PDB file of C-alpha atoms and ligand atoms in Angstrom:
ATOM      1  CA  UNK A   1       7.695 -23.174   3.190  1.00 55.00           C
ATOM      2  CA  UNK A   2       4.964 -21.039   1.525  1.00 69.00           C
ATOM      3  CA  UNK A   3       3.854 -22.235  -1.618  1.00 81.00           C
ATOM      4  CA  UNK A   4       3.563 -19.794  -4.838  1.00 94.00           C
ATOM      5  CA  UNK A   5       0.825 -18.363  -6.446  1.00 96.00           C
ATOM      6  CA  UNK A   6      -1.451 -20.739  -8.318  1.00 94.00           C
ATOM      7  CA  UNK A   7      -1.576 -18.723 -11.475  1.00 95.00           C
ATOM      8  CA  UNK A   8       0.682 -15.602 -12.614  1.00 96.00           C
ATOM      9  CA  UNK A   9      -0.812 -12.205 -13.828  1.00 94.00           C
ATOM     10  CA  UNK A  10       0.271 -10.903 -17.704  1.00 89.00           C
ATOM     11  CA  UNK A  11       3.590  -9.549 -17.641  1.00 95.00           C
ATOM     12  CA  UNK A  12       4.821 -10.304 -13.844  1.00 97.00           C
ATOM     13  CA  UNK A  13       7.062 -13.148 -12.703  1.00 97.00           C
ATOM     14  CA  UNK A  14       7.152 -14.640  -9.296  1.00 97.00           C
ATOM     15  CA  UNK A  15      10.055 -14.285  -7.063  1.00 98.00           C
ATOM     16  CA  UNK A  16      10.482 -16.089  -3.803  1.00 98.00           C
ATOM     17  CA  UNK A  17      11.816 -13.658  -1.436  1.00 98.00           C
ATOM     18  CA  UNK A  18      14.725 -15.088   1.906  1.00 98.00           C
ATOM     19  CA  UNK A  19      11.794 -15.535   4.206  1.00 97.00           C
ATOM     20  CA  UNK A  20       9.714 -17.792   2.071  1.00 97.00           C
ATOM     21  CA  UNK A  21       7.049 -15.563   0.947  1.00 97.00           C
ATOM     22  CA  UNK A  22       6.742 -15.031  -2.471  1.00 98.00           C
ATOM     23  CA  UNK A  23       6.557 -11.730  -4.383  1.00 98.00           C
ATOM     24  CA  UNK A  24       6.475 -10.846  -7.992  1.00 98.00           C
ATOM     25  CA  UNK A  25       8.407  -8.700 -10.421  1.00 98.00           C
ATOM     26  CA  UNK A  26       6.642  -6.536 -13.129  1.00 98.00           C
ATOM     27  CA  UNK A  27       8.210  -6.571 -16.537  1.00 98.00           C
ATOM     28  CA  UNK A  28       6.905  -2.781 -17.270  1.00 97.00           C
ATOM     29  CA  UNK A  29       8.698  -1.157 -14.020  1.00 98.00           C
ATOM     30  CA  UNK A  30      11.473  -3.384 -14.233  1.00 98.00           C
ATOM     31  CA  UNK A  31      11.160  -3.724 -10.249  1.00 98.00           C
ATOM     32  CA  UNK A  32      10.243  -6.390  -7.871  1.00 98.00           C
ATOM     33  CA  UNK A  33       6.852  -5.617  -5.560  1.00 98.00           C
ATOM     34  CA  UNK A  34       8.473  -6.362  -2.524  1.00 98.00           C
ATOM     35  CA  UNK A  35      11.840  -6.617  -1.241  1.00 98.00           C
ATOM     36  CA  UNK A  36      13.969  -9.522  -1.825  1.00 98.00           C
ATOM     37  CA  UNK A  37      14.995  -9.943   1.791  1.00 98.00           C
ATOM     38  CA  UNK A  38      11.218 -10.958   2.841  1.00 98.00           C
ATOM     39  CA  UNK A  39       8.044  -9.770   1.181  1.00 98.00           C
ATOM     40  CA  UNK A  40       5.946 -10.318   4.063  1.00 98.00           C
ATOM     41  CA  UNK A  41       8.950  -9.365   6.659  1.00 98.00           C
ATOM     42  CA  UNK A  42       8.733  -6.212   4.719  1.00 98.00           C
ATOM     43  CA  UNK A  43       4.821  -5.771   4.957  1.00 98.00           C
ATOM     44  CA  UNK A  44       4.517  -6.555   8.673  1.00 98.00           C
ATOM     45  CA  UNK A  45       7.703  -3.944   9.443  1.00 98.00           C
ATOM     46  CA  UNK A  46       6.567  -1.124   7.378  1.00 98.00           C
ATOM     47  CA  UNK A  47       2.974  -1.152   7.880  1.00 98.00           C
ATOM     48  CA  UNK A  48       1.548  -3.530  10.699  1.00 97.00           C
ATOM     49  CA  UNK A  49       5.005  -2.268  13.246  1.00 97.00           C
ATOM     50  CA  UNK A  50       6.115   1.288  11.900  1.00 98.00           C
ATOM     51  CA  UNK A  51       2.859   2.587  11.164  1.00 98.00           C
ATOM     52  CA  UNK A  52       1.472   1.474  15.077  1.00 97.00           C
ATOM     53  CA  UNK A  53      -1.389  -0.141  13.016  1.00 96.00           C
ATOM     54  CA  UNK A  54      -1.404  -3.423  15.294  1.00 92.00           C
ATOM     55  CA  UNK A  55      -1.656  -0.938  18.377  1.00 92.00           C
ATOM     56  CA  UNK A  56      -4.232   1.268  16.280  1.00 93.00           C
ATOM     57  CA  UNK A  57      -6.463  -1.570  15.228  1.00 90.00           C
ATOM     58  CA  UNK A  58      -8.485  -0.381  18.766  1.00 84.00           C
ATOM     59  CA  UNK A  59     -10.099   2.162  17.353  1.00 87.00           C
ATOM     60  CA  UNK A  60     -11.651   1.429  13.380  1.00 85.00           C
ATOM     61  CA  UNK A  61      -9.186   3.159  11.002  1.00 94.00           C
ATOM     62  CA  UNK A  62      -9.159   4.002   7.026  1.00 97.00           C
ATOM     63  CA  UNK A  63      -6.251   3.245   5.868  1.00 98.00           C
ATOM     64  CA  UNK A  64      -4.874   4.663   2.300  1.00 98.00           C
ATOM     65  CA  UNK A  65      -1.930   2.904  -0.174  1.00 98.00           C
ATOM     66  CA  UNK A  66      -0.005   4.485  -3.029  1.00 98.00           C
ATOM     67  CA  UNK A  67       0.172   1.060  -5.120  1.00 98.00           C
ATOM     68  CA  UNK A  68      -1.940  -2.154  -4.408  1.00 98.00           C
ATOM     69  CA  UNK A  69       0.391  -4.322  -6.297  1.00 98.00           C
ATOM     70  CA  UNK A  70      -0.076  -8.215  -5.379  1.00 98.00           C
ATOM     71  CA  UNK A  71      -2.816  -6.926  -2.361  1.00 98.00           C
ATOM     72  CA  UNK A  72       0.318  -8.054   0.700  1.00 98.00           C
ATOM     73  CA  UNK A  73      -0.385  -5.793   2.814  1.00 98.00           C
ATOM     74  CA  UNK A  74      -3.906  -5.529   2.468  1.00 98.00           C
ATOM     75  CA  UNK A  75      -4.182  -9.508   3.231  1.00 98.00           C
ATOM     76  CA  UNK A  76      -1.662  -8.076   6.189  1.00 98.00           C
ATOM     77  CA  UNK A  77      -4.017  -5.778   7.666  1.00 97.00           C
ATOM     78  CA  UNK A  78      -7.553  -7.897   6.875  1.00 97.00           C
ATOM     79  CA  UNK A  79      -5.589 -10.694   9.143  1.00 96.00           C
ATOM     80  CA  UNK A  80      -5.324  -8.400  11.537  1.00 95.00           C
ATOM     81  CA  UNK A  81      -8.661  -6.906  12.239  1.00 93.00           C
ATOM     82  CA  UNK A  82     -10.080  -9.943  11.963  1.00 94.00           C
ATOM     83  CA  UNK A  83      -8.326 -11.002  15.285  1.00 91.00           C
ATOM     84  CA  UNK A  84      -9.003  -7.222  16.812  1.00 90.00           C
ATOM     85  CA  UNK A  85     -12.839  -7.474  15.333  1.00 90.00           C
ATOM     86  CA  UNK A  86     -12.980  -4.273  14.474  1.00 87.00           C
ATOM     87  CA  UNK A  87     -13.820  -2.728  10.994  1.00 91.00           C
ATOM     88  CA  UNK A  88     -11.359  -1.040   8.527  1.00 95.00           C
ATOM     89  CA  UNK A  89     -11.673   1.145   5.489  1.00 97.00           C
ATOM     90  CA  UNK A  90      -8.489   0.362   2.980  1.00 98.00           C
ATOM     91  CA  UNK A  91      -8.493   2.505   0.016  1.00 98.00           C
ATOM     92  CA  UNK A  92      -6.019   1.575  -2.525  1.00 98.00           C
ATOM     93  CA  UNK A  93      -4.622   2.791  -5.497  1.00 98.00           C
ATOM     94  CA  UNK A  94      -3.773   0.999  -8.947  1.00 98.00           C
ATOM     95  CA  UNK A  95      -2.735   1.630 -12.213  1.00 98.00           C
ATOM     96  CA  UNK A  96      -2.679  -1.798 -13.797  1.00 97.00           C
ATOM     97  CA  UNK A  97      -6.660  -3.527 -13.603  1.00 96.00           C
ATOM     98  CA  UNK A  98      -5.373  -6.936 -14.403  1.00 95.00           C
ATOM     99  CA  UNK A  99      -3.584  -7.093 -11.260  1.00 96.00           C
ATOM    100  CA  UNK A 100      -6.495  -6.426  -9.403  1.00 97.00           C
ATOM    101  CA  UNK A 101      -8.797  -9.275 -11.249  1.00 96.00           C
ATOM    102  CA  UNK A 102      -5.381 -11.703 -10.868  1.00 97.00           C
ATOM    103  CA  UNK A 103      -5.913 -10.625  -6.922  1.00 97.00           C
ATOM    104  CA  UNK A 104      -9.636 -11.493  -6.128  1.00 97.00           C
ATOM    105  CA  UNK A 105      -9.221 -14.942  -8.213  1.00 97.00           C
ATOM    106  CA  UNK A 106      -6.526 -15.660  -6.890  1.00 97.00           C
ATOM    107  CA  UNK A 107      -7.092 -15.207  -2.496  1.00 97.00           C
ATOM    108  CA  UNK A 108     -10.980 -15.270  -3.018  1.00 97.00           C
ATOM    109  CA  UNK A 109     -11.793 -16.706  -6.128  1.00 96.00           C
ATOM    110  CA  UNK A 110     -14.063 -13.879  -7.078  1.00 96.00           C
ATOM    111  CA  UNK A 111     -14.603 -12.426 -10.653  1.00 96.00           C
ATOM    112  CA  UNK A 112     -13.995  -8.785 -10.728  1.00 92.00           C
ATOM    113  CA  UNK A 113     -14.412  -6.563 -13.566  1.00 89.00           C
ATOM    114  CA  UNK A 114     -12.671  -3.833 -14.493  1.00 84.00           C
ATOM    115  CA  UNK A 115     -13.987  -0.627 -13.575  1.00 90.00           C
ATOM    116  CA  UNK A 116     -13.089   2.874 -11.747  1.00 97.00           C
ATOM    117  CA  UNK A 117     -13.391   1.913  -8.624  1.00 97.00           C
ATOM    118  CA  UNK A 118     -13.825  -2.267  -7.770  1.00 97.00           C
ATOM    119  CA  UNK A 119     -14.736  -2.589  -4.062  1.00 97.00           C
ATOM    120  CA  UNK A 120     -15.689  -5.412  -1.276  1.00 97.00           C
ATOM    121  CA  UNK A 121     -16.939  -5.557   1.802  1.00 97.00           C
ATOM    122  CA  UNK A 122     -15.443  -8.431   4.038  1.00 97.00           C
ATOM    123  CA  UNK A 123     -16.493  -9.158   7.305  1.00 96.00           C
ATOM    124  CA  UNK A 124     -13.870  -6.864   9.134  1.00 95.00           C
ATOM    125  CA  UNK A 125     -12.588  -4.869   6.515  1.00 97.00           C
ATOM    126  CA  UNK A 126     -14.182  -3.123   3.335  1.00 98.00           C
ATOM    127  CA  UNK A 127     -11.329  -2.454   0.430  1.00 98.00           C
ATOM    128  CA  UNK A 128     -11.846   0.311  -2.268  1.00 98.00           C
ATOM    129  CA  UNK A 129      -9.397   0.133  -5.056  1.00 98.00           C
ATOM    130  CA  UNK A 130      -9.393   2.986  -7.307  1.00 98.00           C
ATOM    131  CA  UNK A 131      -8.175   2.114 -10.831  1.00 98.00           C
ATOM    132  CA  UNK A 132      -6.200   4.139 -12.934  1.00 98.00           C
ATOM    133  CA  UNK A 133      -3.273   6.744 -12.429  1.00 98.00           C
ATOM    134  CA  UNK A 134      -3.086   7.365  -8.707  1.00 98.00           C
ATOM    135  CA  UNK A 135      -2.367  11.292  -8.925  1.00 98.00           C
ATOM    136  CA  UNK A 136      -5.789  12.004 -10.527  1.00 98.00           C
ATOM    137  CA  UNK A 137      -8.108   9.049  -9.052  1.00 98.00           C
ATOM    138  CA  UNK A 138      -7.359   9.987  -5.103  1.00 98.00           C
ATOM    139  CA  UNK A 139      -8.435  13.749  -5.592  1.00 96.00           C
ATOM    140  CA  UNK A 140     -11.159  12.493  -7.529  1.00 97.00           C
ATOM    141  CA  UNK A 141     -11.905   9.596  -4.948  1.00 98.00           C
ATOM    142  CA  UNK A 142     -11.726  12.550  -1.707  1.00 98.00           C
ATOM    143  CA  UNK A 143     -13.588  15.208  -3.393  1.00 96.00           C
ATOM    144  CA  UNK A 144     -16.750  16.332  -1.651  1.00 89.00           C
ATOM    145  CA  UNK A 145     -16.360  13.238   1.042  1.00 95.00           C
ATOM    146  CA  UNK A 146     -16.320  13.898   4.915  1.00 94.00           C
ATOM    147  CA  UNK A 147     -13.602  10.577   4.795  1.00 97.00           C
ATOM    148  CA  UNK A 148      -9.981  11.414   5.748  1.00 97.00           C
ATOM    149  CA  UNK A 149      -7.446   8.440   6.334  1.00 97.00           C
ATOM    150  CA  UNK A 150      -5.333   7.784   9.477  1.00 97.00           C
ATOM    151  CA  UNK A 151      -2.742   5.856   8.304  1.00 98.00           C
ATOM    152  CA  UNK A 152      -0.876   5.775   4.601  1.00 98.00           C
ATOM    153  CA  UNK A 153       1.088   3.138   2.996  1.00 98.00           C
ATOM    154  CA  UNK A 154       3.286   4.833   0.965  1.00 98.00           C
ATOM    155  CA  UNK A 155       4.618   1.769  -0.905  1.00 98.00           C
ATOM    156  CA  UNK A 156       4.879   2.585  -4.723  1.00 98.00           C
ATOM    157  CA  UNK A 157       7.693   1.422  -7.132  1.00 98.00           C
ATOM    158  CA  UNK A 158      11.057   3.339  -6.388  1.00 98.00           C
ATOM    159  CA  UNK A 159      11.025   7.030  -6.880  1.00 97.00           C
ATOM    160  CA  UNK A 160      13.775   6.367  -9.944  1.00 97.00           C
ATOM    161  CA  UNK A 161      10.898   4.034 -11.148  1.00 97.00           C
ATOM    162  CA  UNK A 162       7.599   5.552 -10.540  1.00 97.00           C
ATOM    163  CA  UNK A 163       8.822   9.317  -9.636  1.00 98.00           C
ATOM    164  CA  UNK A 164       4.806  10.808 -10.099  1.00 98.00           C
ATOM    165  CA  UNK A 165       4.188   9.361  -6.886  1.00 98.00           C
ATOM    166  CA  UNK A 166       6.926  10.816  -4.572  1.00 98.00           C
ATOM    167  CA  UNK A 167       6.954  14.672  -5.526  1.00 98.00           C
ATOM    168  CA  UNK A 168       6.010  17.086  -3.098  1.00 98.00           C
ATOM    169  CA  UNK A 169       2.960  17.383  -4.937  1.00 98.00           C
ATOM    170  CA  UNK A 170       1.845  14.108  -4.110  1.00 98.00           C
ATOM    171  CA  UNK A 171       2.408  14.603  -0.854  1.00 99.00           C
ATOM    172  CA  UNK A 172       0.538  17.590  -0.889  1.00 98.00           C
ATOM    173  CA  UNK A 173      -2.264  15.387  -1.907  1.00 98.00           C
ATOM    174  CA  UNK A 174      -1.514  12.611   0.695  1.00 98.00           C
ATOM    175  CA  UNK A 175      -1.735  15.606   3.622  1.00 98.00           C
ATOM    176  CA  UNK A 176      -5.134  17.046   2.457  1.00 98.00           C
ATOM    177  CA  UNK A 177      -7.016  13.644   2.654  1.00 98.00           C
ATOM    178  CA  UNK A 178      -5.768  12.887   6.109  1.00 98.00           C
ATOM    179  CA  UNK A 179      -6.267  13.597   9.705  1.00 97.00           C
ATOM    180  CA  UNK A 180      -3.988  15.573  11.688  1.00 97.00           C
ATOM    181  CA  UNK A 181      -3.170  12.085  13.469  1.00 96.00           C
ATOM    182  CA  UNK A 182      -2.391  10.090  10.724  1.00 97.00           C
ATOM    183  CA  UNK A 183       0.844   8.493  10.171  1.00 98.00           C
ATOM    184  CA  UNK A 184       2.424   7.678   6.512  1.00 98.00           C
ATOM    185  CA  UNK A 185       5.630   5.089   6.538  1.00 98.00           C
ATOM    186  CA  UNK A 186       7.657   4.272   3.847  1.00 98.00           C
ATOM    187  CA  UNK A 187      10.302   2.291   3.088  1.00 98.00           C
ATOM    188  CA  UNK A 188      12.606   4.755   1.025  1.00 98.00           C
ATOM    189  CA  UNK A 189      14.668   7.210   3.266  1.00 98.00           C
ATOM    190  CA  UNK A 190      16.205   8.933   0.806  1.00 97.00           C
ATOM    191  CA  UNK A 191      16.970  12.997   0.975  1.00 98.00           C
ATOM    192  CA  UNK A 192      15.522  14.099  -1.836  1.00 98.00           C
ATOM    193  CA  UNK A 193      11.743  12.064  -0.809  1.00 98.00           C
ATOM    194  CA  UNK A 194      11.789  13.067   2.560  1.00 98.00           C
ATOM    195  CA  UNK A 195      12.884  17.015   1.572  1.00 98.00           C
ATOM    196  CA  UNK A 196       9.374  16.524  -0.668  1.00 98.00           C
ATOM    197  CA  UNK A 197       7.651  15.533   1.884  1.00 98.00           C
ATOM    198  CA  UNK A 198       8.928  18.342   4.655  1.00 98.00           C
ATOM    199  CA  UNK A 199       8.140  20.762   1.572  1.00 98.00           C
ATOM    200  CA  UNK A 200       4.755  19.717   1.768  1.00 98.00           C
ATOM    201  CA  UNK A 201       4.142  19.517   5.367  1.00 98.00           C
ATOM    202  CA  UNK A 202       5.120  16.268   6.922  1.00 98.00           C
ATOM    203  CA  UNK A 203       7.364  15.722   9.847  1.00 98.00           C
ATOM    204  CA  UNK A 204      10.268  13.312   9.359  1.00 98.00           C
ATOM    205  CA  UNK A 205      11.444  10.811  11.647  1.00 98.00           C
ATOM    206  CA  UNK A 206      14.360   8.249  11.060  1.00 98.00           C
ATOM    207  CA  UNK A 207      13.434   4.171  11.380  1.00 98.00           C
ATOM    208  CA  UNK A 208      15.569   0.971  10.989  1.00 98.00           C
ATOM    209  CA  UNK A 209      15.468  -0.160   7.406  1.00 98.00           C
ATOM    210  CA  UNK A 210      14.003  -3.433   6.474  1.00 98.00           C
ATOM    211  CA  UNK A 211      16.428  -6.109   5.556  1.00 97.00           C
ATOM    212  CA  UNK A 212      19.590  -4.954   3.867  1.00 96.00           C
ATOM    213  CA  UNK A 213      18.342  -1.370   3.585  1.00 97.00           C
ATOM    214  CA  UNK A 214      19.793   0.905   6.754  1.00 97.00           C
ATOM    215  CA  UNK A 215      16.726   3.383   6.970  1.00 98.00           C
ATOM    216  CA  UNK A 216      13.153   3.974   6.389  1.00 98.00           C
ATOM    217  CA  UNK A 217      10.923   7.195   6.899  1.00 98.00           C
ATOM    218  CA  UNK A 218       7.351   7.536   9.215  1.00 98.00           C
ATOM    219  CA  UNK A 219       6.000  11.101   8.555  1.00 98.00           C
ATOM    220  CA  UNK A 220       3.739  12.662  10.448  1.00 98.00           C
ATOM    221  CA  UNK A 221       1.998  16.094  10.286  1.00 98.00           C
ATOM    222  CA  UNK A 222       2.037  17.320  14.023  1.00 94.00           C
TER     223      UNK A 222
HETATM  224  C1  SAM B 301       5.662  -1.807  -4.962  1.00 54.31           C
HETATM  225  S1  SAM B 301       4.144  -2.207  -5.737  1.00 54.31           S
HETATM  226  C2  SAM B 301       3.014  -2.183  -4.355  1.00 54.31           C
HETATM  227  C3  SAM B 301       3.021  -3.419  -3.495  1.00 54.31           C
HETATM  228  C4  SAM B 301       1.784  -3.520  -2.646  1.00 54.31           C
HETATM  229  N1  SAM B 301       1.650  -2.454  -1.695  1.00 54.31           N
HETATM  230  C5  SAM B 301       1.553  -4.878  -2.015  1.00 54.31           C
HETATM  231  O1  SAM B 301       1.269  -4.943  -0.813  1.00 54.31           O
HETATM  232  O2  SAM B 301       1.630  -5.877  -2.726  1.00 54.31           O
HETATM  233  C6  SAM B 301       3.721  -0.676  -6.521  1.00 54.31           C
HETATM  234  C7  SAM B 301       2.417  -0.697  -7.283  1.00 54.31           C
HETATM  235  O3  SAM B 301       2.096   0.652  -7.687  1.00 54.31           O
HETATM  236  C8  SAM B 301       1.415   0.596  -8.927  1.00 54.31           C
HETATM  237  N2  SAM B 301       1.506   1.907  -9.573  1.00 54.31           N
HETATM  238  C9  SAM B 301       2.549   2.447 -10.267  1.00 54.31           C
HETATM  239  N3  SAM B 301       2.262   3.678 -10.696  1.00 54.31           N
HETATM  240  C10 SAM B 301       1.006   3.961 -10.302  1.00 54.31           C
HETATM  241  C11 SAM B 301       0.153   5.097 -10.430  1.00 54.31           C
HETATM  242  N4  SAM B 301       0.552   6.209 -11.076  1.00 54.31           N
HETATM  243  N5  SAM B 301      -1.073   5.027  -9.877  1.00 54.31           N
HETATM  244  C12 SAM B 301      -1.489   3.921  -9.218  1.00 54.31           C
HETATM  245  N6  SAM B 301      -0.714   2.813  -9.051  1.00 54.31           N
HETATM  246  C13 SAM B 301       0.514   2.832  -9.568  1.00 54.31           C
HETATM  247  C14 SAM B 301       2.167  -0.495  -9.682  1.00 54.31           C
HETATM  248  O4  SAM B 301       1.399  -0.997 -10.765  1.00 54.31           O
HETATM  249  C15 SAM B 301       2.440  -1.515  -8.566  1.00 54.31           C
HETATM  250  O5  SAM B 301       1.452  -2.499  -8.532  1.00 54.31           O
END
C-alpha cells in the first residue's frame, strides 16, 4: 500500500484511488485529478502506453500537458527517462500556483516561488510549468521559439468542468506548437471533443478506456 501525501494543498482533499495510489479532489472544480479506478493505472495507460512514450523515450522528446495538477504524470515520465537516460523537455500548464509550490515541497522538498514560469532542471528531465490560464500562457510560452512538442497530455478537468480547454480553438493551439509526428491522448472520447479536435486538424483514433470508462481518444495530425 502507498502511503498519502505528507501535507495537503489549500482547498484539495486526498482520495485514495482502487489501485492504491492516491489522488486528490479540488474543491473549486468540484472534480477529482485522477480517476477513481487508479490514479497511477490511469497515468501509465494514457500517457506512458497510449501515447508510445515508453517506446519514444529513444529518441529525447518535449512533451506538453494541458493541467499539471498533483505533477503524476510528470513523476511518470521523469521515472522513465531516468531508466532510458535520455533527456526530456515537459512543459506544463497551471492555473492554480499553490499547487505547484505544494508539488516541489512535497516530492523534492524545494521552495518554489510563484512566478510566470517556475522551472527545473533534473538530471534526465527539465520541467517548465507555465502559471496562469493555459489558453493565453502556451501562445505566449511558443511565440518566437524554434521548440515544437512531440507528444501532448491532454489531461485537464472534464470538458463540463473546464470547457476553455477542449474547444477547437484550443486545439488549434495544441496543433501549431507541435510536430507533424506528435501524438496527443486523452482520456475523454466524447463526440463533441473529438468533432473539436477533427475541426481543427487532428486525426481520431478509438482506444480502450481506462477503468470503468469504455473509450479514450489518441489524435494525431498525419
Ligand atoms: C485533471 S487535473 C491534471 C492532473 C495532472 N495531469 C496530473 O498528472 O496530476 C487538471 C488540472 O488543470 C488545471 N487547470 C484548469 N484550468 C486551467 C487553465 N485554464 N489553465 C491551466 N491549468 C488549468 C487544474 O487546476 C488542475 O490542476
Amino acid at each position: 500500500m502507498k502511503t498519502g501525501f505528507i501535507n495537503i494543498p489549500p482547498n484539495y482533499e486526498q482520495v485514495l484511488t482502487e489501485d492504491g495510489s492516491y489522488t486528490l479532489y479540488s474543491k473549486k472544480y468540484d472534480e477529482n485529478c485522477h480517476s477513481t479506478s487508479g490514479a497511477d493505472g490511469e497515468t501509465e495507460k494514457y500517457f506512458l502506453i497510449d501515447s508510445h512514450l515508453n517506446h519514444d523515450l529513444k529518441t529525447s522528446q518535449t512533451i506538453f500537458e494541458t493541467g499539471f495538477g498533483i505533477g503524476k504524470s510528470f513523476l511518470a515520465v521523469k521515472k522513465s527517462c531516468e531508466q532510458s537516460k535520455n533527456k526530456i523537455h515537459f512543459i506544463s500548464t497551471e492555473i492554480d500556483p499553490n499547487l505547484v509550490i505544494w508539488f516541489f515541497k512535497e516530492y523534492f522538498n524545494l521552495q518554489k516561488l510563484s512566478q510566470d514560469i517556475i522551472e527545473h532542471d533534473f538530471e534526465y528531465i527539465k520541467i517548465t510549468i507555465l502559471i496562469g490560464d493555459a489558453t493565453e500562457t502556451t501562445k505566449a510560452y511558443f511565440q518566437d521559439k524554434e521548440l515544437k512538442v512531440d507528444k501532448v497530455f491532454q489531461d485537464a478537468f472534464s470538458p463540463k468542468k473546464n470547457p476553455t480547454l477542449w474547444t477547437k480553438s484550443w486545439f488549434e493551439i495544441l496543433k501549431s506548437i507541435s510536430n507533424e509526428t506528435v501524438t496527443l491522448t486523452t482520456y475523454s472520447a466524447s463526440h463533441s471533443i473529438r468533432k473539436n479536435l477533427e475541426d481543427a486538424g487532428w486525426k481520431i483514433e478509438n482506444l480502450k478506456g481506462f477503468g470503468k470508462k469504455r473509450s479514450a481518444t489518441r489524435a494525431t495530425l498525419i
